[in-house]
XYZ file of C-alpha atoms in Angstrom:
203
model
C 17.934 14.986 9.644
C 17.018 13.034 12.906
C 16.671 9.311 12.229
C 13.395 9.306 14.214
C 11.835 11.313 11.509
C 12.624 8.722 8.901
C 11.626 5.826 11.118
C 8.246 7.507 11.724
C 7.939 8.254 8.006
C 8.548 4.579 7.410
C 6.118 3.135 10.099
C 3.341 5.386 8.772
C 4.031 4.390 5.125
C 4.307 0.716 6.094
C 0.683 0.989 7.733
C -0.784 2.815 4.607
C 0.730 0.447 2.072
C -0.414 -2.565 3.745
C -4.078 -1.514 3.681
C -5.444 -3.176 0.443
C -6.370 -0.639 -2.364
C -6.863 -0.791 -6.106
C -3.213 -1.453 -6.778
C -3.140 -4.438 -4.337
C -6.412 -5.748 -5.678
C -4.983 -5.561 -9.141
C -1.827 -7.443 -8.220
C -3.766 -10.101 -6.357
C -6.222 -10.420 -9.297
C -3.370 -10.800 -11.884
C -1.560 -13.561 -9.882
C -4.819 -15.346 -9.260
C -5.759 -15.311 -12.940
C -2.506 -15.861 -14.538
C 0.158 -16.765 -11.983
C 3.353 -14.787 -11.083
C 4.787 -14.537 -14.602
C 5.884 -10.869 -15.233
C 4.607 -9.778 -11.820
C 8.286 -8.275 -10.901
C 7.499 -5.778 -13.680
C 4.044 -4.750 -12.404
C 5.452 -4.342 -8.939
C 8.350 -2.267 -10.217
C 5.666 0.052 -12.038
C 3.873 0.436 -8.700
C 7.124 1.432 -7.037
C 8.107 3.946 -9.707
C 4.683 5.518 -9.511
C 4.931 5.896 -5.661
C 8.508 7.463 -6.229
C 7.246 9.987 -8.647
C 4.346 11.012 -6.332
C 6.956 11.207 -3.624
C 9.195 13.404 -5.628
C 6.215 15.750 -6.498
C 5.353 16.107 -3.081
C 8.901 16.539 -1.793
C 9.881 19.290 -4.337
C 6.542 20.956 -4.019
C 6.394 21.175 -0.350
C 10.045 22.059 0.171
C 9.487 25.120 -2.241
C 6.283 26.053 -0.410
C 8.155 25.882 3.038
C 11.095 28.082 1.690
C 8.768 30.739 0.104
C 5.378 30.889 1.875
C 6.078 29.901 5.427
C 2.886 30.916 6.954
C 0.866 29.113 4.253
C 3.093 26.047 4.775
C 1.959 25.897 8.608
C -1.572 25.711 7.343
C -0.692 22.928 4.945
C 1.139 21.201 7.885
C -1.931 21.139 10.073
C -4.340 20.149 7.107
C -1.760 17.337 6.508
C -2.167 16.040 10.026
C -5.774 16.372 9.850
C -5.943 14.220 6.645
C -3.974 11.567 8.351
C -6.294 11.575 11.395
C -9.191 11.231 8.670
C -7.356 8.363 7.122
C -7.042 6.515 10.498
C -10.695 7.100 11.167
C -11.672 5.547 7.691
C -9.448 2.492 8.362
C -10.806 2.130 11.874
C -14.465 2.117 10.261
C -13.516 0.048 7.162
C -15.993 -2.698 6.580
C -13.430 -5.181 5.334
C -15.239 -5.569 2.050
C -12.836 -6.827 -0.707
C -11.551 -4.355 -3.391
C -12.656 -5.717 -6.875
C -10.303 -5.545 -9.744
C -9.839 -7.143 -13.100
C -6.664 -9.225 -13.933
C -4.096 -6.969 -15.689
C -3.168 -8.340 -19.194
C 0.286 -8.248 -20.904
C 3.704 -9.038 -20.040
C 7.189 -7.180 -19.210
C 6.848 -3.498 -20.344
C 3.080 -3.709 -20.727
C 2.745 -4.900 -17.159
C 5.179 -2.233 -15.911
C 3.253 0.446 -17.850
C -0.132 -0.666 -16.594
C 1.115 -0.560 -13.078
C 2.703 2.996 -13.370
C -0.559 4.297 -14.820
C -2.521 2.547 -12.103
C -0.306 4.424 -9.462
C -0.117 7.787 -11.242
C -3.982 7.628 -11.782
C -4.562 7.356 -8.071
C -4.320 10.807 -6.513
C -4.858 9.444 -3.035
C -1.253 8.509 -3.077
C -0.099 11.976 -3.871
C -2.476 13.282 -1.031
C -1.015 10.726 1.360
C 2.657 12.035 0.758
C 1.447 15.611 1.005
C -0.176 14.907 4.174
C 2.563 12.793 5.727
C 5.662 14.698 4.865
C 5.051 18.102 6.711
C 3.938 16.212 9.773
C 7.250 14.192 10.118
C 9.993 15.777 8.070
C 11.285 19.249 8.491
C 11.146 20.391 4.814
C 13.047 23.629 5.592
C 16.293 21.476 6.238
C 15.567 18.793 3.504
C 18.715 18.079 1.548
C 19.426 16.036 -1.549
C 20.795 13.233 0.588
C 17.436 13.417 2.829
C 15.379 13.128 -0.436
C 17.353 10.005 -1.489
C 16.990 8.356 2.025
C 13.176 9.078 1.706
C 13.045 7.540 -1.846
C 15.022 4.386 -0.630
C 12.447 4.024 2.239
C 9.736 4.189 -0.109
C 11.123 1.811 -2.667
C 11.981 -0.710 0.195
C 8.687 -0.551 2.177
C 6.650 -0.622 -0.838
C 8.678 -3.497 -2.452
C 8.548 -5.566 0.850
C 4.651 -5.114 1.128
C 4.077 -6.064 -2.494
C 6.250 -9.057 -2.227
C 4.265 -10.276 0.790
C 1.023 -9.919 -1.180
C 2.733 -11.713 -4.050
C 3.594 -14.629 -1.900
C 0.215 -14.822 -0.238
C -1.663 -14.511 -3.611
C 0.569 -17.279 -5.250
C -0.156 -19.552 -2.222
C -3.778 -18.920 -2.526
C -3.653 -19.673 -6.323
C -1.799 -22.887 -5.465
C -4.386 -23.840 -3.078
C -7.234 -23.670 -5.538
C -5.370 -25.314 -8.242
C -4.034 -28.402 -6.279
C -6.106 -31.447 -5.783
C -4.402 -32.461 -2.665
C -4.835 -28.974 -1.215
C -8.517 -28.897 -2.150
C -8.892 -32.448 -0.618
C -7.356 -31.132 2.583
C -9.621 -28.042 2.610
C -12.702 -30.176 1.843
C -11.819 -32.767 4.581
C -11.274 -30.019 7.134
C -14.668 -28.603 6.142
C -16.162 -32.282 6.504
C -14.713 -32.581 9.942
C -16.246 -29.179 10.989
C -19.494 -30.338 9.582
C -19.381 -33.416 11.630
C -18.664 -31.565 14.767
C -21.490 -29.189 13.988
C -23.959 -32.172 13.410
C -22.854 -33.559 16.773
C -23.260 -30.410 18.528
C -27.022 -30.127 17.092
C -27.777 -33.622 17.944
C -26.453 -33.532 21.624
C -27.916 -30.114 22.303
C -30.681 -29.995 24.719
């Protein structure tokens, strides 16, 4: 398949994964509450969940494209419409934080919790169902193409999750370090002085 199709798939996926949702909220909540211990297993569960949804979408859509070409054309345009709907929602998003409770457990427990969290989110499946027909020619999809798409998903999702892990760990360190808190407090103090001075000198 053309590399531009894979690149487009990767870019749209990256934009979608970066947008915080329940999985990202759960990841950040876990780190803020209990640190980064076992977080690799949690991230692995999320990645595997995405790969399962991707596989369902690939095999289902490829079969539909081969057997019911007219119906598949409708699915293709419906997918494009859904992506436009997602873009509209992101544009209008208020920016309110997504709430989540810290996930308990270690190792396999964290992996299982993340996998269930991912599989329990049908929006992921809808995203892959919408994205793939618009950028991938499913009538020419080979096993090698499927492997490449799976690799793209694994790499993109892992990179985004790693970024959130680093940011959450830094934030946790900020709120648990006396020196960091002192720096924040002093910065806020300087800002208060500036605000007070502005009020006093204002005509």
